[in-house]
Amino acid sequence: MHEMILCKLGEVVLKGLNRRSFEDKLMSNIRRRVSKCGEFRIYSKQSTIYVEPQSDECDMAAAYDACKKVFGIICVSKAVPCAKDVQSIIATAKDYLSDSMRCARSFKVESKRADKTFPLTSIQLSQQVGGALHQAFPMCEVNVHDPELTVHIEIRDEQAYVHGPSEPAAGGLPLGMGGTAVSLLSGGIDSPVSSYMIAKRGVNLEMVHFFSPPYTSEAAKEKVLSLAKLLVPWCGRMTVQIVPFTEIQEEIRRCCPEEYFTLIMRRFMMRIAQRVADQIHAKALVTGENLGQVASQTIEALGVTEDVTTVPVLRPLIGMDKEDIIRLSRKIGTFDTSILPYEDCCTVFTPRHPRTRPHLDEVREAEADLDIEGLVERAMKGREFVRLKF
């Protein structure tokens, strides 16, 4: 039995004249993701991408799991192709879905005809296949309203396909179609989720993490790299640039009013992320900021921190409830790592009474005694690069 994977396209089908470029990028992304699982033939027809194993050595379970995490695919299913005649379809359904039919208490058949030359209507085909399956598995009752198992039949141009229920996939747009952005990755819950959400819109990401030894430990840095590795199956291969931040924070503490510590620190993070974006030709910055969550994330404070940038600052979590962010964090597998109790540079030298309604001129004056260019330049020279692949 020749099992394969059907990947149904999401909003890619809404694209116009450039739809083919989206499909080509999506197939390229799938090909890269399943390359470690064996040799597969990957091709696109009728708003579906087919992932067909070329040998018995292919790891179908791993390939199936990988396809579910490829942005641009809305759902996936394992299916078996067969000839486009009723008896072949019935025989294939009996054989391929026999275990599922024996376990289920009720079922129905849903048929779709992409090939309108097929002699039976969708309803007629469903009736014939359903009747034959009920005869073969009499303990499984027909229930067209609330079945425990749905048997799917798809009649396409070249073959028919039989499969059970589809599973939801990542959705969104293919990675690489939305350009490149620099994401500021901390060790918390929010920034991995914001990175995931922007990658879902087809954006390749370069990660920047700010590291402040001895105030933050090697274990804290390894935690962040672990988070980045957890994002790779979703966001694709990436580089994490680890930026030394100790000197900047100590200079801020020495020269600046305490109430502005966090704001000035955030402005330095934006300056450095902007430098990285310029170097790799990225078109935006990405942060996990959430309006009103902490003192540095009021409307006024956000305006002050992005004043030093020249590219858009994307904040996908800006209006989300914390519980929704946690739910997404659990879905993508980063939550348990995010809550590990290690230090974060954002909590170093936290002011006792931070300014929540800052004025831009006041902040500029507060940081005027700093050697801004020199501090940024030395931080850029001290970067460590960690490249992560699938």
Short mmCIF file of C-alpha atoms in Angstrom, two decimals:
data_model
loop_
_atom_site.label_atom_id
_atom_site.label_comp_id
_atom_site.label_asym_id
_atom_site.label_seq_id
_atom_site.Cartn_x
_atom_site.Cartn_y
_atom_site.Cartn_z
CA MET A 1 0.00 0.00 0.00
CA HIS A 2 1.53 3.27 -1.19
CA GLU A 3 0.81 5.81 1.57
CA MET A 4 1.58 9.50 0.96
CA ILE A 5 0.95 12.88 2.57
CA LEU A 6 -1.52 15.46 1.23
CA CYS A 7 -0.81 19.06 2.27
CA LYS A 8 -3.71 21.44 1.67
CA LEU A 9 -2.85 25.07 0.93
CA GLY A 10 -4.16 27.86 3.15
CA GLU A 11 -4.37 31.51 2.14
CA VAL A 12 -1.84 30.90 -0.63
CA VAL A 13 -4.83 30.00 -2.82
CA LEU A 14 -6.04 33.62 -2.52
CA LYS A 15 -2.94 34.94 -4.27
CA GLY A 16 -3.32 36.19 -7.83
CA LEU A 17 -0.74 36.22 -10.59
CA ASN A 18 2.12 35.55 -8.15
CA ARG A 19 0.51 32.48 -6.59
CA ARG A 20 2.98 30.18 -8.34
CA SER A 21 5.92 31.83 -6.60
CA PHE A 22 4.27 31.16 -3.22
CA GLU A 23 3.69 27.51 -4.14
CA ASP A 24 7.28 27.10 -5.33
CA LYS A 25 8.62 28.55 -2.09
CA LEU A 26 6.28 26.33 -0.07
CA MET A 27 7.44 23.20 -1.91
CA SER A 28 11.05 24.23 -1.35
CA ASN A 29 10.37 24.64 2.38
CA ILE A 30 8.66 21.25 2.60
CA ARG A 31 11.49 19.61 0.68
CA ARG A 32 14.01 21.02 3.16
CA ARG A 33 11.97 19.94 6.18
CA VAL A 34 11.48 16.31 5.06
CA SER A 35 14.96 15.81 3.62
CA LYS A 36 16.11 14.11 6.84
CA CYS A 37 13.19 11.70 6.69
CA GLY A 38 14.11 10.01 3.41
CA GLU A 39 13.68 10.60 -0.30
CA PHE A 40 10.33 12.17 -1.23
CA ARG A 41 8.81 13.42 -4.47
CA ILE A 42 7.08 16.74 -3.82
CA TYR A 43 4.74 18.31 -6.35
CA SER A 44 1.70 20.58 -6.48
CA LYS A 45 -1.67 20.11 -8.18
CA GLN A 46 -5.14 21.50 -7.59
CA SER A 47 -4.36 23.49 -4.41
CA THR A 48 -2.68 20.47 -2.81
CA ILE A 49 0.98 19.62 -2.34
CA TYR A 50 1.75 15.91 -2.54
CA VAL A 51 4.58 14.44 -0.47
CA GLU A 52 5.21 11.01 -1.95
CA PRO A 53 7.83 8.61 -0.50
CA GLN A 54 10.21 7.09 -3.02
CA SER A 55 11.31 4.11 -0.91
CA ASP A 56 10.20 1.96 2.01
CA GLU A 57 12.97 3.46 4.14
CA CYS A 58 11.22 6.84 4.36
CA ASP A 59 10.14 7.84 7.88
CA MET A 60 6.52 8.76 7.18
CA ALA A 61 5.70 9.63 10.80
CA ALA A 62 8.56 12.16 11.03
CA ALA A 63 7.74 13.63 7.60
CA TYR A 64 4.08 13.97 8.56
CA ASP A 65 4.99 15.78 11.79
CA ALA A 66 7.38 18.07 9.90
CA CYS A 67 4.73 19.00 7.32
CA LYS A 68 2.31 20.06 10.08
CA LYS A 69 4.81 22.75 11.12
CA VAL A 70 5.43 24.24 7.68
CA PHE A 71 3.85 27.68 7.34
CA GLY A 72 1.57 27.91 4.31
CA ILE A 73 -0.14 24.55 4.89
CA ILE A 74 -3.56 24.63 6.53
CA CYS A 75 -4.08 20.88 7.08
CA VAL A 76 -2.40 17.56 6.34
CA SER A 77 -3.57 13.99 5.94
CA LYS A 78 -2.07 10.60 5.23
CA ALA A 79 -3.73 9.11 2.17
CA VAL A 80 -3.54 6.20 -0.25
CA PRO A 81 -4.02 6.71 -4.00
CA CYS A 82 -6.00 4.27 -6.12
CA ALA A 83 -7.67 3.97 -9.54
CA LYS A 84 -10.68 6.19 -10.21
CA ASP A 85 -13.35 3.50 -10.17
CA VAL A 86 -15.80 2.67 -7.41
CA GLN A 87 -14.60 -0.88 -6.73
CA SER A 88 -10.96 0.21 -6.39
CA ILE A 89 -11.98 3.01 -4.04
CA ILE A 90 -14.06 0.63 -1.90
CA ALA A 91 -11.27 -1.95 -1.73
CA THR A 92 -8.72 0.69 -0.79
CA ALA A 93 -10.97 2.15 1.92
CA LYS A 94 -11.62 -1.30 3.42
CA ASP A 95 -7.94 -2.13 3.47
CA TYR A 96 -6.42 1.21 4.49
CA LEU A 97 -8.98 2.22 7.12
CA SER A 98 -9.80 -1.23 8.52
CA ASP A 99 -8.26 -0.55 11.95
CA SER A 100 -10.04 2.80 12.24
CA MET A 101 -13.37 1.28 11.17
CA ARG A 102 -13.07 -1.49 13.79
CA CYS A 103 -12.33 1.01 16.56
CA ALA A 104 -15.04 3.54 15.66
CA ARG A 105 -18.66 3.21 16.72
CA SER A 106 -20.00 5.37 13.88
CA PHE A 107 -18.81 6.78 10.57
CA LYS A 108 -19.74 8.68 7.45
CA VAL A 109 -18.16 9.15 4.02
CA GLU A 110 -17.42 12.55 2.50
CA SER A 111 -16.50 12.73 -1.18
CA LYS A 112 -15.11 15.57 -3.30
CA ARG A 113 -14.80 15.56 -7.08
CA ALA A 114 -12.08 17.84 -8.38
CA ASP A 115 -12.47 15.80 -11.60
CA LYS A 116 -16.00 16.58 -12.74
CA THR A 117 -15.84 13.92 -15.48
CA PHE A 118 -16.15 11.18 -12.84
CA PRO A 119 -19.48 9.45 -13.56
CA LEU A 120 -20.93 9.58 -10.03
CA THR A 121 -21.82 12.67 -8.06
CA SER A 122 -20.17 13.20 -4.69
CA ILE A 123 -23.34 12.09 -2.87
CA GLN A 124 -23.68 8.95 -5.00
CA LEU A 125 -20.06 7.99 -4.43
CA SER A 126 -20.38 8.53 -0.68
CA GLN A 127 -23.50 6.36 -0.60
CA GLN A 128 -21.87 3.48 -2.48
CA VAL A 129 -18.64 3.54 -0.48
CA GLY A 130 -20.53 3.99 2.81
CA GLY A 131 -22.82 1.07 2.07
CA ALA A 132 -19.89 -1.21 1.24
CA LEU A 133 -17.99 -0.18 4.38
CA HIS A 134 -21.04 -0.77 6.57
CA GLN A 135 -21.41 -4.27 5.13
CA ALA A 136 -17.73 -5.00 5.78
CA PHE A 137 -17.80 -3.49 9.30
CA PRO A 138 -21.38 -3.93 10.56
CA MET A 139 -20.52 -2.93 14.14
CA CYS A 140 -19.71 0.59 12.93
CA GLU A 141 -22.97 2.45 12.41
CA VAL A 142 -23.60 5.13 9.80
CA ASN A 143 -24.05 8.57 11.36
CA VAL A 144 -23.95 11.49 8.92
CA HIS A 145 -24.48 14.17 11.60
CA ASP A 146 -21.99 13.37 14.37
CA PRO A 147 -19.73 10.49 13.29
CA GLU A 148 -16.79 9.24 15.30
CA LEU A 149 -14.86 8.65 12.05
CA THR A 150 -15.09 10.46 8.72
CA VAL A 151 -13.82 8.65 5.64
CA HIS A 152 -12.66 11.06 2.93
CA ILE A 153 -12.66 10.27 -0.79
CA GLU A 154 -11.08 12.74 -3.21
CA ILE A 155 -11.41 12.32 -6.95
CA ARG A 156 -8.62 14.21 -8.65
CA ASP A 157 -7.32 14.45 -12.20
CA GLU A 158 -5.00 11.45 -12.14
CA GLN A 159 -6.12 9.28 -9.23
CA ALA A 160 -8.53 8.92 -6.36
CA TYR A 161 -7.32 9.32 -2.78
CA VAL A 162 -8.67 7.70 0.38
CA HIS A 163 -7.87 9.08 3.82
CA GLY A 164 -9.19 9.57 7.31
CA PRO A 165 -9.64 12.92 9.10
CA SER A 166 -7.14 15.67 8.32
CA GLU A 167 -5.10 17.34 11.06
CA PRO A 168 -4.62 21.10 11.39
CA ALA A 169 -1.27 22.44 10.24
CA ALA A 170 0.60 25.70 10.76
CA GLY A 171 -1.34 27.94 8.35
CA GLY A 172 0.03 31.35 7.41
CA LEU A 173 2.35 32.07 4.48
CA PRO A 174 5.51 30.27 3.29
CA LEU A 175 8.70 31.33 5.03
CA GLY A 176 10.76 33.61 2.83
CA MET A 177 7.87 35.34 1.06
CA GLY A 178 7.66 38.14 3.65
CA GLY A 179 11.31 39.20 3.68
CA THR A 180 13.62 39.19 6.71
CA ALA A 181 13.32 40.75 10.17
CA VAL A 182 15.44 40.89 13.33
CA SER A 183 13.71 39.50 16.41
CA LEU A 184 14.79 40.48 19.94
CA LEU A 185 14.77 37.16 21.80
CA SER A 186 14.77 37.14 25.60
CA GLY A 187 14.31 34.21 27.94
CA GLY A 188 10.67 34.98 28.71
CA ILE A 189 7.33 33.79 27.41
CA ASP A 190 6.53 36.65 25.04
CA SER A 191 9.42 37.00 22.60
CA PRO A 192 9.37 33.37 21.31
CA VAL A 193 5.63 33.69 20.66
CA SER A 194 6.07 37.00 18.82
CA SER A 195 8.82 35.41 16.70
CA TYR A 196 6.50 32.53 15.83
CA MET A 197 3.67 34.88 14.88
CA ILE A 198 5.81 36.97 12.53
CA ALA A 199 7.38 33.87 10.96
CA LYS A 200 3.83 32.66 10.31
CA ARG A 201 3.43 35.66 7.99
CA GLY A 202 6.27 34.36 5.84
CA VAL A 203 9.13 36.33 7.43
CA ASN A 204 12.61 34.86 7.89
CA LEU A 205 14.11 35.77 11.26
CA GLU A 206 17.53 36.61 12.62
CA MET A 207 17.58 36.49 16.41
CA VAL A 208 19.38 38.92 18.74
CA HIS A 209 19.86 38.15 22.42
CA PHE A 210 21.44 40.51 24.97
CA PHE A 211 23.72 38.82 27.50
CA SER A 212 25.06 40.51 30.65
CA PRO A 213 27.66 38.44 32.51
CA PRO A 214 28.22 38.18 35.43
CA TYR A 215 24.68 39.42 36.15
CA THR A 216 23.27 36.75 33.83
CA SER A 217 24.71 33.23 33.84
CA GLU A 218 25.76 30.78 31.14
CA ALA A 219 22.69 28.77 32.09
CA ALA A 220 20.51 31.77 31.19
CA LYS A 221 22.20 31.98 27.78
CA GLU A 222 21.72 28.26 27.19
CA LYS A 223 18.05 28.67 28.07
CA VAL A 224 17.65 31.25 25.31
CA LEU A 225 19.45 29.01 22.80
CA SER A 226 17.11 26.18 23.83
CA LEU A 227 14.14 28.45 23.08
CA ALA A 228 15.62 29.26 19.67
CA LYS A 229 16.05 25.55 18.93
CA LEU A 230 12.39 24.96 19.83
CA LEU A 231 11.44 27.66 17.31
CA VAL A 232 13.47 26.16 14.45
CA PRO A 233 10.81 23.56 13.43
CA TRP A 234 8.39 26.50 12.98
CA CYS A 235 10.61 29.43 12.01
CA GLY A 236 13.25 27.58 10.00
CA ARG A 237 17.02 27.66 10.30
CA MET A 238 18.30 30.80 11.94
CA THR A 239 21.28 32.57 13.48
CA VAL A 240 21.21 33.83 17.06
CA GLN A 241 23.48 36.81 17.63
CA ILE A 242 24.43 37.02 21.31
CA VAL A 243 25.35 40.60 22.15
CA PRO A 244 27.42 41.49 25.25
CA PHE A 245 25.41 44.06 27.19
CA THR A 246 27.17 44.39 30.54
CA GLU A 247 29.19 47.51 29.75
CA ILE A 248 26.12 49.33 28.43
CA GLN A 249 24.06 48.55 31.51
CA GLU A 250 26.83 49.53 33.90
CA GLU A 251 27.33 52.83 32.07
CA ILE A 252 23.60 53.53 32.20
CA ARG A 253 23.63 52.90 35.96
CA ARG A 254 26.67 55.16 36.41
CA CYS A 255 25.54 58.10 34.27
CA CYS A 256 21.75 58.16 34.04
CA PRO A 257 18.86 58.89 36.43
CA GLU A 258 17.48 55.67 37.90
CA GLU A 259 13.91 56.22 36.70
CA TYR A 260 15.12 56.06 33.09
CA PHE A 261 17.32 52.94 33.40
CA THR A 262 14.95 50.56 31.60
CA LEU A 263 13.94 53.00 28.88
CA ILE A 264 17.54 53.87 27.99
CA MET A 265 18.47 50.18 28.05
CA ARG A 266 15.63 49.44 25.62
CA ARG A 267 16.81 52.25 23.35
CA PHE A 268 20.26 50.66 23.23
CA MET A 269 18.70 47.30 22.34
CA MET A 270 16.82 48.95 19.49
CA ARG A 271 19.97 50.70 18.25
CA ILE A 272 21.92 47.44 18.17
CA ALA A 273 19.05 45.53 16.55
CA GLN A 274 18.88 48.30 13.94
CA ARG A 275 22.61 47.84 13.23
CA VAL A 276 22.08 44.10 12.79
CA ALA A 277 19.11 44.76 10.49
CA ASP A 278 21.24 47.09 8.36
CA GLN A 279 23.97 44.46 8.05
CA ILE A 280 21.68 41.63 6.92
CA HIS A 281 19.30 43.89 4.93
CA ALA A 282 16.35 43.12 7.19
CA LYS A 283 13.30 45.35 6.80
CA ALA A 284 11.84 45.32 10.33
CA LEU A 285 12.45 44.60 14.03
CA VAL A 286 10.27 42.24 16.06
CA THR A 287 9.65 42.48 19.81
CA GLY A 288 7.44 40.70 22.32
CA GLU A 289 6.12 43.95 23.81
CA ASN A 290 2.55 43.96 25.07
CA LEU A 291 0.75 47.24 25.76
CA GLY A 292 0.64 48.04 29.46
CA GLN A 293 2.24 44.79 30.59
CA VAL A 294 5.20 46.51 32.30
CA ALA A 295 6.32 50.10 32.87
CA SER A 296 8.43 50.22 29.68
CA GLN A 297 5.45 49.16 27.53
CA THR A 298 3.10 52.11 27.91
CA ILE A 299 2.24 54.00 24.73
CA GLU A 300 4.61 56.82 25.67
CA ALA A 301 7.44 54.43 26.55
CA LEU A 302 7.08 52.47 23.32
CA GLY A 303 7.32 55.70 21.37
CA VAL A 304 10.50 56.64 23.21
CA THR A 305 12.20 53.28 22.62
CA GLU A 306 11.47 53.09 18.89
CA ASP A 307 12.61 56.69 18.35
CA VAL A 308 16.14 55.39 17.63
CA THR A 309 15.06 53.06 14.78
CA THR A 310 14.52 53.70 11.08
CA VAL A 311 12.70 50.46 10.23
CA PRO A 312 9.23 49.37 11.38
CA VAL A 313 9.00 47.76 14.82
CA LEU A 314 6.55 44.85 14.64
CA ARG A 315 4.78 43.96 17.90
CA PRO A 316 2.41 41.06 17.19
CA LEU A 317 1.46 40.67 20.88
CA ILE A 318 0.64 44.32 21.44
CA GLY A 319 -3.06 43.88 22.22
CA MET A 320 -3.15 40.24 23.33
CA ASP A 321 -4.28 38.96 26.70
CA LYS A 322 -1.53 37.22 28.69
CA GLU A 323 -3.51 33.99 28.83
CA ASP A 324 -3.71 33.94 25.02
CA ILE A 325 0.07 34.38 24.81
CA ILE A 326 0.62 31.52 27.27
CA ARG A 327 -1.74 29.30 25.29
CA LEU A 328 0.25 29.96 22.11
CA SER A 329 3.49 29.37 24.00
CA ARG A 330 2.23 25.95 25.04
CA LYS A 331 1.14 25.18 21.49
CA ILE A 332 4.55 25.84 19.97
CA GLY A 333 6.37 24.07 22.80
CA THR A 334 8.30 26.98 24.36
CA PHE A 335 6.35 27.56 27.58
CA ASP A 336 8.11 25.04 29.84
CA THR A 337 11.52 26.39 28.84
CA SER A 338 10.44 30.03 29.10
CA ILE A 339 9.42 29.66 32.76
CA LEU A 340 12.75 28.16 33.88
CA PRO A 341 14.04 30.46 36.67
CA TYR A 342 17.14 31.98 35.09
CA GLU A 343 18.21 35.62 34.99
CA ASP A 344 17.38 38.00 32.18
CA CYS A 345 19.31 41.17 31.36
CA CYS A 346 16.04 43.14 31.38
CA THR A 347 15.79 42.57 35.13
CA VAL A 348 19.33 43.81 35.84
CA PHE A 349 19.37 47.21 37.61
CA THR A 350 15.57 47.50 37.51
CA PRO A 351 14.56 50.95 38.83
CA ARG A 352 12.47 51.10 41.96
CA HIS A 353 10.16 53.73 40.44
CA PRO A 354 10.36 53.54 36.63
CA ARG A 355 9.02 56.40 34.55
CA THR A 356 5.83 55.23 32.84
CA ARG A 357 4.91 58.46 31.00
CA PRO A 358 8.28 59.60 29.68
CA HIS A 359 8.87 62.57 27.40
CA LEU A 360 11.29 61.99 24.55
CA ASP A 361 13.31 65.15 25.22
CA GLU A 362 13.79 64.16 28.86
CA VAL A 363 15.08 60.71 27.90
CA ARG A 364 17.45 62.14 25.30
CA GLU A 365 18.81 64.52 27.93
CA ALA A 366 19.13 61.68 30.46
CA GLU A 367 21.36 59.67 28.11
CA ALA A 368 23.35 62.66 26.80
CA ASP A 369 26.45 61.90 28.91
CA LEU A 370 26.81 58.39 27.44
CA ASP A 371 29.23 57.52 24.63
CA ILE A 372 26.39 56.00 22.65
CA GLU A 373 28.27 55.25 19.43
CA GLY A 374 31.26 53.81 21.27
CA LEU A 375 29.12 51.55 23.46
CA VAL A 376 27.11 50.27 20.49
CA GLU A 377 30.24 49.69 18.41
CA ARG A 378 31.97 47.67 21.15
CA ALA A 379 28.83 45.58 21.71
CA MET A 380 28.63 44.82 17.99
CA LYS A 381 32.28 43.75 17.90
CA GLY A 382 31.78 41.40 20.85
CA ARG A 383 28.92 39.41 19.33
CA GLU A 384 28.81 35.62 19.36
CA PHE A 385 27.04 33.89 16.44
CA VAL A 386 25.18 30.60 16.95
CA ARG A 387 23.69 29.01 13.83
CA LEU A 388 20.79 26.62 14.27
CA LYS A 389 19.40 24.16 11.71
CA PHE A 390 16.63 21.59 11.66
#
